Coordinates of C-alpha atoms and ligand atoms in Angstrom, one line a residue:
M1 CA -36.1 39.3 109.3
K2 CA -35.1 36.2 110.9
Y3 CA -38.3 34.5 109.9
L4 CA -37.3 35.6 106.3
K5 CA -34.2 33.6 106.6
F6 CA -35.8 30.6 106.4
M7 CA -38.5 31.4 104.2
P8 CA -36.9 29.6 100.8
L9 CA -36.2 26.7 103.2
C10 CA -39.8 26.1 104.5
L11 CA -40.9 27.1 101.6
F12 CA -39.0 24.3 99.6
S13 CA -39.9 21.9 102.0
L14 CA -43.9 22.6 101.8
F15 CA -43.6 22.0 98.0
S16 CA -41.7 19.0 98.7
L17 CA -44.4 17.8 100.8
L18 CA -47.3 18.6 98.1
G19 CA -45.0 16.8 95.6
C20 CA -43.9 20.3 93.7
K21 CA -40.5 20.0 92.8
A22 CA -39.0 23.8 92.4
N23 CA -38.3 24.1 89.1
E24 CA -39.8 21.5 86.9
G25 CA -41.9 22.4 84.0
E26 CA -40.3 25.8 84.4
P27 CA -39.8 27.6 80.7
L28 CA -36.7 28.2 79.8
D29 CA -35.7 31.8 78.5
I30 CA -34.9 31.2 75.4
I31 CA -35.3 33.3 72.1
P32 CA -36.5 31.9 69.8
K33 CA -38.5 29.3 71.7
P34 CA -37.1 26.1 71.1
V35 CA -39.1 23.1 69.5
S36 CA -39.3 21.1 72.5
A37 CA -38.1 22.0 76.3
K38 CA -38.8 20.0 79.0
T39 CA -37.2 21.2 82.5
F40 CA -36.9 18.6 85.9
E41 CA -36.1 19.8 89.7
G42 CA -32.4 20.3 89.9
F43 CA -29.7 22.4 88.5
F44 CA -26.1 21.7 87.4
T45 CA -23.4 24.1 88.9
L46 CA -21.0 25.1 86.9
S47 CA -17.6 26.7 87.9
S48 CA -14.4 27.2 87.1
A49 CA -13.6 23.6 87.6
T50 CA -15.6 22.5 85.0
P51 CA -14.4 21.2 82.3
V52 CA -15.5 22.1 78.5
L53 CA -14.8 19.1 76.6
Y54 CA -15.5 18.5 72.4
N55 CA -14.8 15.7 70.1
F56 CA -14.0 17.4 66.9
D57 CA -11.1 19.4 65.1
F58 CA -10.6 22.6 67.3
E59 CA -10.1 24.3 64.2
M60 CA -13.1 23.8 62.6
G61 CA -15.0 24.5 65.7
S62 CA -13.0 26.8 67.5
L63 CA -15.6 29.8 67.5
L64 CA -18.4 27.8 68.6
I65 CA -16.4 26.6 71.5
E66 CA -14.7 30.2 72.2
T67 CA -18.6 31.7 72.1
L68 CA -19.2 29.6 75.4
T69 CA -15.9 30.0 76.8
N70 CA -15.9 33.7 76.4
H71 CA -19.2 34.3 77.4
L72 CA -18.4 32.2 81.0
S73 CA -15.8 34.2 81.5
D74 CA -16.7 37.8 80.3
Y75 CA -20.5 37.7 81.6
Y76 CA -20.0 35.7 84.9
K77 CA -16.0 36.0 85.4
I78 CA -15.9 32.2 85.6
E79 CA -12.3 31.2 84.0
G80 CA -12.2 27.7 83.8
S81 CA -9.0 26.1 81.9
A82 CA -8.9 25.8 78.2
A83 CA -11.8 23.4 76.3
T84 CA -10.1 20.2 76.0
Y85 CA -10.6 17.5 73.4
S86 CA -12.3 14.1 74.5
A87 CA -14.0 11.5 72.5
K88 CA -16.7 10.9 75.6
Q89 CA -18.3 13.0 78.3
S90 CA -16.8 13.0 81.7
K91 CA -19.0 13.0 84.7
G92 CA -19.4 17.2 85.8
S93 CA -18.3 18.2 82.2
V94 CA -20.2 20.6 79.5
F95 CA -19.5 18.2 76.7
L96 CA -19.9 19.3 72.9
K97 CA -20.1 16.7 70.8
L98 CA -20.4 16.6 67.0
N99 CA -22.1 13.3 65.9
P100 CA -22.7 12.8 62.2
D101 CA -25.5 9.6 63.5
A102 CA -27.2 12.0 65.8
K103 CA -31.0 11.7 65.0
V104 CA -31.6 15.5 64.9
H105 CA -32.6 17.8 61.8
N106 CA -30.4 19.6 59.9
E107 CA -28.9 22.6 62.0
G108 CA -31.0 21.2 64.9
Y109 CA -29.5 20.2 68.1
K110 CA -30.3 18.3 71.3
L111 CA -29.1 19.6 75.1
K112 CA -29.1 17.8 77.9
V113 CA -28.4 18.9 81.5
N114 CA -28.5 16.8 84.3
K115 CA -26.4 15.9 87.5
R116 CA -23.8 14.3 84.9
G117 CA -23.6 17.6 83.5
V118 CA -24.2 19.2 80.2
V119 CA -24.4 17.4 76.7
L120 CA -24.8 19.0 73.7
E121 CA -25.3 16.8 70.7
A122 CA -25.3 17.6 66.9
K123 CA -24.8 16.1 63.1
E124 CA -23.5 19.5 62.3
L125 CA -21.7 22.4 63.6
S126 CA -24.1 24.8 62.8
G127 CA -26.5 23.0 65.1
L128 CA -23.8 22.9 68.0
F129 CA -23.3 26.5 67.0
Y130 CA -27.2 27.2 68.0
G131 CA -27.2 25.0 71.2
V132 CA -24.7 26.8 72.5
Q133 CA -26.7 29.8 71.7
S134 CA -29.4 28.2 73.6
L135 CA -27.6 27.1 76.4
I136 CA -26.0 30.7 77.2
Q137 CA -29.5 31.7 77.5
M138 CA -30.4 29.2 80.1
M139 CA -27.8 30.9 82.2
P140 CA -28.6 33.7 84.4
A141 CA -29.5 36.9 82.5
E142 CA -27.5 38.9 85.1
S143 CA -23.7 39.8 84.2
G144 CA -21.4 39.7 87.4
A145 CA -18.9 38.2 89.3
Y146 CA -20.0 34.2 90.0
E147 CA -18.3 31.6 91.6
S148 CA -20.7 29.3 89.7
I149 CA -23.9 29.4 87.9
E150 CA -26.7 27.4 87.8
I151 CA -28.0 25.5 84.7
P152 CA -31.6 24.1 85.3
F153 CA -31.6 20.3 84.4
A154 CA -33.5 20.1 81.0
V155 CA -33.6 17.9 77.6
V156 CA -34.2 20.4 74.8
E157 CA -34.7 19.3 71.3
D158 CA -34.4 22.1 69.1
Y159 CA -34.2 22.8 65.2
P160 CA -35.5 25.9 62.8
R161 CA -38.9 26.0 60.5
F162 CA -37.3 27.6 57.7
S163 CA -33.9 27.7 55.8
W164 CA -33.8 31.2 55.1
R165 CA -34.1 33.3 58.4
G166 CA -33.0 36.8 56.9
L167 CA -32.1 40.0 58.1
H168 CA -31.0 42.5 55.5
L169 CA -28.9 45.9 56.0
D170 CA -29.0 48.6 53.1
V171 CA -25.4 50.3 53.6
C172 CA -25.9 52.4 50.4
R173 CA -28.2 55.0 51.6
H174 CA -25.7 55.4 54.9
F175 CA -22.7 53.4 54.9
M176 CA -22.0 51.6 58.1
P177 CA -18.3 50.6 58.9
K178 CA -17.0 47.0 58.8
E179 CA -17.0 47.0 62.5
F180 CA -20.4 47.5 62.8
I181 CA -21.3 44.7 60.0
F182 CA -19.6 42.3 62.7
K183 CA -22.0 43.4 65.7
Y184 CA -24.8 43.1 63.8
L185 CA -23.6 39.7 62.5
D186 CA -22.8 38.7 66.1
F187 CA -26.4 39.6 67.1
M188 CA -28.1 37.8 64.3
A189 CA -26.4 34.8 65.4
M190 CA -27.6 35.3 69.0
H191 CA -30.9 34.9 67.5
K192 CA -29.9 32.0 65.0
L193 CA -30.9 33.8 62.0
N194 CA -28.8 32.5 59.4
T195 CA -29.0 35.0 55.9
F196 CA -27.5 38.2 55.8
H197 CA -28.7 40.3 52.9
F198 CA -26.0 42.6 52.0
H199 CA -27.7 45.5 50.0
L200 CA -24.7 46.7 48.4
T201 CA -25.6 49.3 45.6
E202 CA -27.8 51.6 45.2
D203 CA -28.9 55.1 43.6
Q204 CA -27.1 57.0 46.4
G205 CA -23.8 55.0 46.4
W206 CA -21.9 52.0 45.1
R207 CA -20.4 50.4 48.2
I208 CA -18.1 47.5 47.0
E209 CA -14.8 47.5 45.3
I210 CA -14.5 46.3 41.9
K211 CA -11.0 45.9 40.2
K212 CA -12.0 45.9 36.7
Y213 CA -14.2 49.3 37.4
P214 CA -12.4 51.6 39.8
L215 CA -14.3 54.3 39.2
L216 CA -17.5 52.3 40.9
T217 CA -16.3 53.3 44.4
E218 CA -13.9 56.4 43.0
V219 CA -17.4 58.1 41.7
G220 CA -19.6 55.9 42.9
S221 CA -19.5 55.3 46.6
K222 CA -19.6 59.3 47.2
R223 CA -22.4 61.9 46.9
K224 CA -22.0 65.3 47.4
E225 CA -25.1 65.8 49.9
T226 CA -28.4 64.4 51.7
I227 CA -31.8 65.5 52.0
V228 CA -32.6 66.8 55.2
G229 CA -35.8 65.8 57.0
H230 CA -38.5 63.8 54.8
G231 CA -37.8 63.2 51.0
R232 CA -41.2 63.5 50.3
S233 CA -41.5 66.7 51.8
S234 CA -38.1 68.5 52.2
K235 CA -36.3 70.4 49.8
E236 CA -33.0 70.8 51.7
Y237 CA -29.9 69.7 51.6
D238 CA -27.1 69.2 54.1
G239 CA -24.2 70.1 52.2
T240 CA -22.0 67.7 53.6
P241 CA -20.4 64.6 51.2
H242 CA -20.9 61.1 52.1
G243 CA -19.3 58.2 51.2
G244 CA -17.8 55.2 52.2
F245 CA -17.0 51.6 50.7
Y246 CA -15.8 48.3 51.4
T247 CA -12.6 46.9 49.7
Q248 CA -12.7 43.4 48.4
E249 CA -10.3 42.7 51.7
D250 CA -12.9 44.0 53.8
I251 CA -15.6 42.1 51.9
K252 CA -13.7 38.5 52.8
E253 CA -13.4 39.4 56.6
I254 CA -17.3 40.0 56.5
V255 CA -17.7 36.7 54.6
K256 CA -15.5 34.8 57.0
Y257 CA -17.0 36.3 60.3
A258 CA -20.0 35.4 58.8
A259 CA -19.5 32.1 57.8
E260 CA -17.8 31.2 61.3
R261 CA -21.0 32.2 62.7
H262 CA -23.2 29.8 60.4
I263 CA -24.4 32.9 58.6
T264 CA -24.6 32.8 54.7
V265 CA -24.1 36.6 53.2
V266 CA -26.0 37.0 49.9
P267 CA -24.8 40.2 48.1
E268 CA -27.5 42.2 46.3
I269 CA -26.1 44.0 43.4
E270 CA -29.0 46.3 42.2
M271 CA -29.8 46.3 38.4
P272 CA -31.4 47.8 36.0
G273 CA -32.8 50.3 38.3
H274 CA -31.8 51.9 41.6
A275 CA -28.2 52.1 39.5
L276 CA -27.8 55.9 39.7
A277 CA -24.2 55.4 41.3
A278 CA -23.4 52.9 38.5
L279 CA -24.3 55.4 35.8
A280 CA -22.9 58.7 37.2
S281 CA -19.2 56.2 37.3
Y282 CA -19.8 54.8 33.6
P283 CA -22.0 57.2 31.9
H284 CA -22.4 54.8 29.0
L285 CA -24.7 52.1 31.2
G286 CA -27.5 54.4 30.8
C287 CA -30.0 54.8 27.9
T288 CA -28.6 58.8 27.1
G289 CA -25.3 58.6 28.0
G290 CA -25.7 61.2 31.1
P291 CA -24.3 63.0 32.6
Y292 CA -25.5 61.3 36.0
E293 CA -25.1 62.4 39.7
V294 CA -25.0 60.0 42.5
A295 CA -28.2 60.5 44.2
T296 CA -28.5 62.9 47.0
K297 CA -32.1 62.6 48.0
W298 CA -34.6 59.4 48.1
G299 CA -37.3 57.7 45.6
V300 CA -37.1 56.1 42.4
F301 CA -35.1 57.3 39.6
H302 CA -35.9 57.6 35.7
D303 CA -32.5 56.7 34.8
V304 CA -31.7 53.2 34.8
M305 CA -29.2 50.8 33.1
C306 CA -29.7 50.4 29.0
A307 CA -31.3 47.3 28.2
G308 CA -30.2 47.7 24.4
K309 CA -26.3 48.0 24.8
E310 CA -24.6 44.6 25.2
S311 CA -21.8 46.8 27.1
T312 CA -24.2 46.7 29.7
F313 CA -24.5 43.0 30.0
E314 CA -20.9 42.6 29.8
F315 CA -20.4 45.2 32.4
L316 CA -22.7 43.4 34.8
E317 CA -20.9 39.8 33.9
N318 CA -18.0 41.4 35.1
V319 CA -18.9 42.8 38.0
L320 CA -20.7 39.7 38.9
A321 CA -17.7 37.8 38.4
E322 CA -15.9 39.7 41.2
V323 CA -18.7 39.2 43.3
L324 CA -18.7 35.6 42.6
E325 CA -15.1 35.0 43.7
L326 CA -15.7 36.8 46.8
F327 CA -19.1 35.4 48.1
P328 CA -19.9 31.7 47.9
S329 CA -23.6 32.3 48.6
E330 CA -26.0 29.7 46.5
Y331 CA -27.8 32.9 45.9
I332 CA -26.9 35.9 44.4
H333 CA -29.7 39.0 44.8
I334 CA -29.7 41.3 41.4
G335 CA -32.5 43.6 42.8
G336 CA -35.0 44.1 40.0
D337 CA -37.2 46.7 41.9
E338 CA -38.6 49.5 41.0
C339 CA -37.3 50.4 37.5
P340 CA -39.5 52.8 35.8
K341 CA -39.6 52.2 31.8
T342 CA -39.9 55.7 30.7
K343 CA -35.9 56.0 29.6
W344 CA -36.3 52.4 27.7
K345 CA -39.5 53.4 25.8
E346 CA -37.5 56.3 24.5
C347 CA -34.4 54.6 24.0
P348 CA -33.7 53.4 20.0
L349 CA -31.5 50.4 21.4
C350 CA -33.9 49.4 23.8
Q351 CA -36.7 49.6 21.6
Q352 CA -34.3 47.4 18.6
R353 CA -34.0 44.8 21.6
I354 CA -37.5 44.3 21.8
K355 CA -38.1 44.2 18.1
D356 CA -35.0 41.7 17.5
E357 CA -35.8 39.6 20.5
G358 CA -39.9 39.5 19.6
L359 CA -40.9 40.9 23.1
K360 CA -44.1 42.7 23.7
D361 CA -43.0 45.4 25.7
E362 CA -41.0 46.9 28.2
H363 CA -42.1 44.6 31.1
E364 CA -40.7 41.9 28.7
L365 CA -37.5 43.9 28.1
Q366 CA -36.6 43.6 31.9
S367 CA -37.9 39.8 32.2
Y368 CA -35.2 39.0 29.3
F369 CA -32.8 41.3 31.4
I370 CA -33.1 39.4 34.4
Q371 CA -33.3 35.8 32.2
R372 CA -29.9 36.6 30.5
M373 CA -28.3 37.5 34.4
E374 CA -29.9 34.5 35.5
R375 CA -28.6 32.3 32.6
Y376 CA -24.8 33.9 33.5
L377 CA -25.6 33.2 37.5
N378 CA -26.7 29.3 36.8
S379 CA -23.7 29.1 34.5
K380 CA -21.6 29.7 37.4
G381 CA -23.6 27.3 39.3
R382 CA -25.7 29.8 41.5
K383 CA -29.1 30.8 41.8
L384 CA -30.8 34.1 40.8
I385 CA -32.9 36.0 43.5
G386 CA -34.9 39.2 43.0
W387 CA -37.7 41.5 44.4
D388 CA -40.9 40.6 43.0
E389 CA -40.9 42.9 40.4
I390 CA -38.6 40.1 38.6
L391 CA -42.5 38.6 37.9
E392 CA -43.3 40.9 35.6
G393 CA -43.2 39.8 32.0
G394 CA -42.5 36.5 32.6
L395 CA -40.1 34.8 35.6
A396 CA -36.8 33.7 34.8
P397 CA -36.6 30.0 34.6
N398 CA -34.9 29.1 38.3
A399 CA -35.4 32.4 39.9
A400 CA -36.4 32.2 43.7
V401 CA -38.5 35.7 44.7
M402 CA -38.0 38.1 47.3
S403 CA -41.8 39.1 47.9
W404 CA -42.1 42.4 49.1
R405 CA -45.1 44.7 48.2
G406 CA -47.4 42.3 50.0
E407 CA -47.5 38.6 49.8
A408 CA -49.1 38.5 46.2
G409 CA -45.6 38.1 44.4
G410 CA -44.6 35.3 47.0
I411 CA -47.6 33.3 46.5
E412 CA -47.7 33.6 42.4
A413 CA -44.1 32.7 42.5
A414 CA -44.9 29.3 44.6
K415 CA -47.6 28.6 42.6
Q416 CA -45.3 28.3 39.8
K417 CA -43.1 26.4 41.5
H418 CA -40.5 29.3 42.4
N419 CA -39.0 29.3 45.9
V420 CA -39.8 32.1 47.6
V421 CA -38.7 34.7 50.3
M422 CA -41.4 36.3 52.2
S423 CA -40.9 39.9 53.4
P424 CA -43.9 41.8 53.0
G425 CA -43.8 45.5 53.4
S426 CA -46.5 45.2 56.3
H427 CA -44.8 43.1 58.5
C428 CA -41.1 43.0 57.8
Y429 CA -39.7 46.2 57.0
L430 CA -38.0 47.3 60.0
D431 CA -37.4 51.0 58.9
H432 CA -41.3 51.7 59.7
Y433 CA -42.3 53.1 62.8
Q434 CA -42.3 51.0 65.9
A435 CA -44.4 53.4 67.9
D436 CA -46.4 56.6 67.7
P437 CA -44.4 58.7 65.3
K438 CA -44.6 61.5 67.3
T439 CA -42.2 60.2 70.2
E440 CA -40.1 58.4 67.7
P441 CA -36.9 59.8 65.7
L442 CA -38.0 60.4 61.7
A443 CA -38.4 57.4 59.8
I444 CA -39.8 56.4 56.4
G445 CA -43.3 55.8 57.3
G446 CA -45.6 52.7 58.1
F447 CA -46.6 51.0 61.1
T448 CA -44.8 48.0 62.4
P449 CA -44.8 47.6 66.2
L450 CA -43.2 44.5 67.7
D451 CA -46.6 42.2 68.0
K452 CA -47.6 42.9 64.4
I453 CA -43.9 41.0 63.3
Y454 CA -44.4 38.6 66.1
S455 CA -47.9 37.8 64.6
Y456 CA -46.5 37.0 61.0
E457 CA -47.1 33.8 59.4
P458 CA -44.9 33.4 56.5
V459 CA -46.6 30.6 55.2
P460 CA -50.1 32.0 53.4
D461 CA -53.4 30.3 54.0
S462 CA -53.9 30.4 49.9
L463 CA -51.0 27.9 49.2
S464 CA -51.5 24.2 49.0
V465 CA -49.1 22.1 51.4
E466 CA -46.9 21.3 48.0
E467 CA -47.0 24.8 47.3
S468 CA -45.9 25.9 50.8
A469 CA -42.7 24.1 50.5
Y470 CA -41.8 26.4 48.2
I471 CA -41.5 29.1 51.1
M472 CA -38.0 29.2 52.1
G473 CA -38.3 31.3 55.1
A474 CA -38.8 35.3 56.0
Q475 CA -36.7 38.1 56.2
G476 CA -36.7 41.9 58.1
N477 CA -35.3 44.6 55.7
V478 CA -33.6 47.6 57.0
W479 CA -33.5 50.3 54.6
T480 CA -31.5 53.3 55.7
E481 CA -32.9 56.5 54.4
Y482 CA -33.3 57.4 57.7
M483 CA -31.1 55.6 59.9
K484 CA -27.6 57.8 59.7
T485 CA -25.6 56.2 62.4
S486 CA -25.6 52.4 63.2
D487 CA -26.6 53.0 66.9
H488 CA -29.8 54.0 65.0
V489 CA -29.9 50.7 62.7
E490 CA -29.7 49.2 66.3
Y491 CA -32.5 51.0 67.8
M492 CA -34.7 50.2 64.7
V493 CA -33.7 46.6 64.6
Y494 CA -33.9 45.5 68.2
P495 CA -36.0 43.5 69.4
R496 CA -38.0 43.4 66.0
A497 CA -35.7 41.1 64.8
A498 CA -35.8 39.1 68.0
A499 CA -39.5 38.8 67.1
L500 CA -38.7 37.6 63.3
A501 CA -36.4 35.2 64.4
E502 CA -38.8 33.2 66.4
V503 CA -41.5 33.7 63.4
V504 CA -38.7 32.0 61.3
W505 CA -37.3 29.5 63.8
S506 CA -40.0 28.6 66.3
P507 CA -43.3 26.1 65.4
K508 CA -46.1 28.2 64.7
A509 CA -47.9 26.6 67.6
E510 CA -45.3 27.5 70.1
R511 CA -45.6 31.0 69.7
S512 CA -47.2 33.3 72.3
Y513 CA -46.4 37.0 72.3
A514 CA -47.2 37.4 76.2
E515 CA -44.7 35.2 76.7
F516 CA -42.2 36.0 74.3
L517 CA -42.4 39.6 76.3
D518 CA -41.2 38.1 79.3
R519 CA -38.3 35.9 77.6
L520 CA -37.5 39.3 76.1
R521 CA -37.2 41.2 79.2
K522 CA -34.1 38.7 80.0
L523 CA -32.3 38.3 76.7
A524 CA -32.7 42.3 76.7
R525 CA -29.9 42.1 80.0
R526 CA -28.1 40.4 77.4
Y527 CA -28.2 43.6 75.0
E528 CA -27.6 45.8 77.5
Y529 CA -24.2 43.9 78.4
Y530 CA -23.2 44.0 74.7
G531 CA -23.9 47.5 74.1
L532 CA -26.8 47.1 71.7
N533 CA -28.9 50.1 71.4
Y534 CA -32.0 48.4 71.6
S535 CA -35.8 50.1 71.7
R536 CA -37.3 50.1 74.9
V537 CA -40.4 51.1 74.0
E538 CA -42.2 48.2 74.3
F539 CA -41.0 47.8 78.1
M540 CA -42.4 50.9 79.0
K541 CA -46.0 50.2 78.3
Ligands
TNX1 C1 -38.7 50.4 48.8 S1 -38.1 47.4 49.3 C2 -37.6 49.7 48.1 C3 -36.1 50.2 48.8 C4 -36.3 51.5 49.5 C5 -37.8 50.8 50.9 C6 -38.1 51.9 51.7 C7 -37.3 47.6 48.0 C8 -37.4 46.4 47.0 N1 -37.0 48.3 47.3 O1 -35.7 50.9 47.6 O2 -35.8 51.7 50.7 O3 -38.6 50.6 49.6 O4 -38.8 51.3 52.8

């Protein structure tokens, strides 16, 4: 026992004798992995006596300052005095330095830890925010009551590979409470994900208050029951009504909460398909005039919005007008996926439209529909993004494509010089199984384990360097047909979203799955502390 006590000391002297330095060159446990991180011998000791300083308007960056100070007080019980303004670093402090002239990339940061203290520098608040996330992950993974903590001496230079680092959530198949959306955004921020694709309307529920059309939520946000078991085989229903929606006040809170965390919320208002909830509320929107019912099972429905009636476009423009007021995002998602053309083929008004506009067929009618919506959005200074079906019948002139049926749509769009978000079902669908279905809760199907997501490369080989520039990034999609609760959503999303975060942030050449798993084990301590119901399946192997 006696000897053991001296062991570390002996080892230390041995290392010094041999010229080895304790933590020099040791990797940092940051996810997503930084572009460059060098560690040096030694640690900076942070205690309640360590000042936290910042050189910008507190109002602007209060959240990032508090993210750091709250972490210290909650996770390690290190209660410092309040952070204070200072134009310069003082010795032994943590200095958050906003510097418009800093030589760092957009959203990037530079972090230096040495015996003088910690300096985190960025030219934008987003960079400082991401730097704080990294700094936190350089601290001990174990929570507890600490007198002080040690942060390894290091120089980290970091910035994202892609500008669209997306995570989606379908709140229509199952409604998720506002408080959960906040938590979802918190974890996105921890992983430096910056685009929340909020899927708000569907066959099974309309989830956003639109003042001009109150029936959308009075009628469209409720379904009388829900299919039990797998949609492909089941005929059983639960007999329990399901509903819920976000008021415009809720939406404002969500958008603000996200913005403080440097997350853009991109709303999706589905058209012309996946729209039964809207049709049930306002039956004139459909080709036959109904009656329609909010869907109680999953799938693709033949009743879609009528492309022949002017009133459909009037409705959609009015809805979007309110949506644009609530969401400042550059892109607005209009869906566009899985729209059967059966009703349009039989509808005299749709056929008339095809004739009047000189269109070839119903695919071109869909294209006409999307192009009209694009003109509206462009006239309001916004851009349209839609699922890859919007390529069929001709892409609207400025539209961006979200490629989900594999990568072909994304490749085609990039070749046509349109922006693209890659989200192929093969790698980016977090509603798929992550392990053997026999041991997992019921899911839609597929098989997308952690290592498969980690292996994803968003830029296809078949694109030239110029074409590759149209790939804005990638996104994980979370369709909730089989996720009734927020706990279940968390189980499906994490840690797979951590793998995706590294795909969209870290340099391709820096990625290694084995080493990612090591870092993930440390990050999982934080997941536990913050009560995230993540899947442990990869740690049990
Ligand atoms: C296809 S992805 C859909 C969704 C479903 C999902 C299930 C996409 C654009 N449409 O409506 O929920 O498959 O994986």
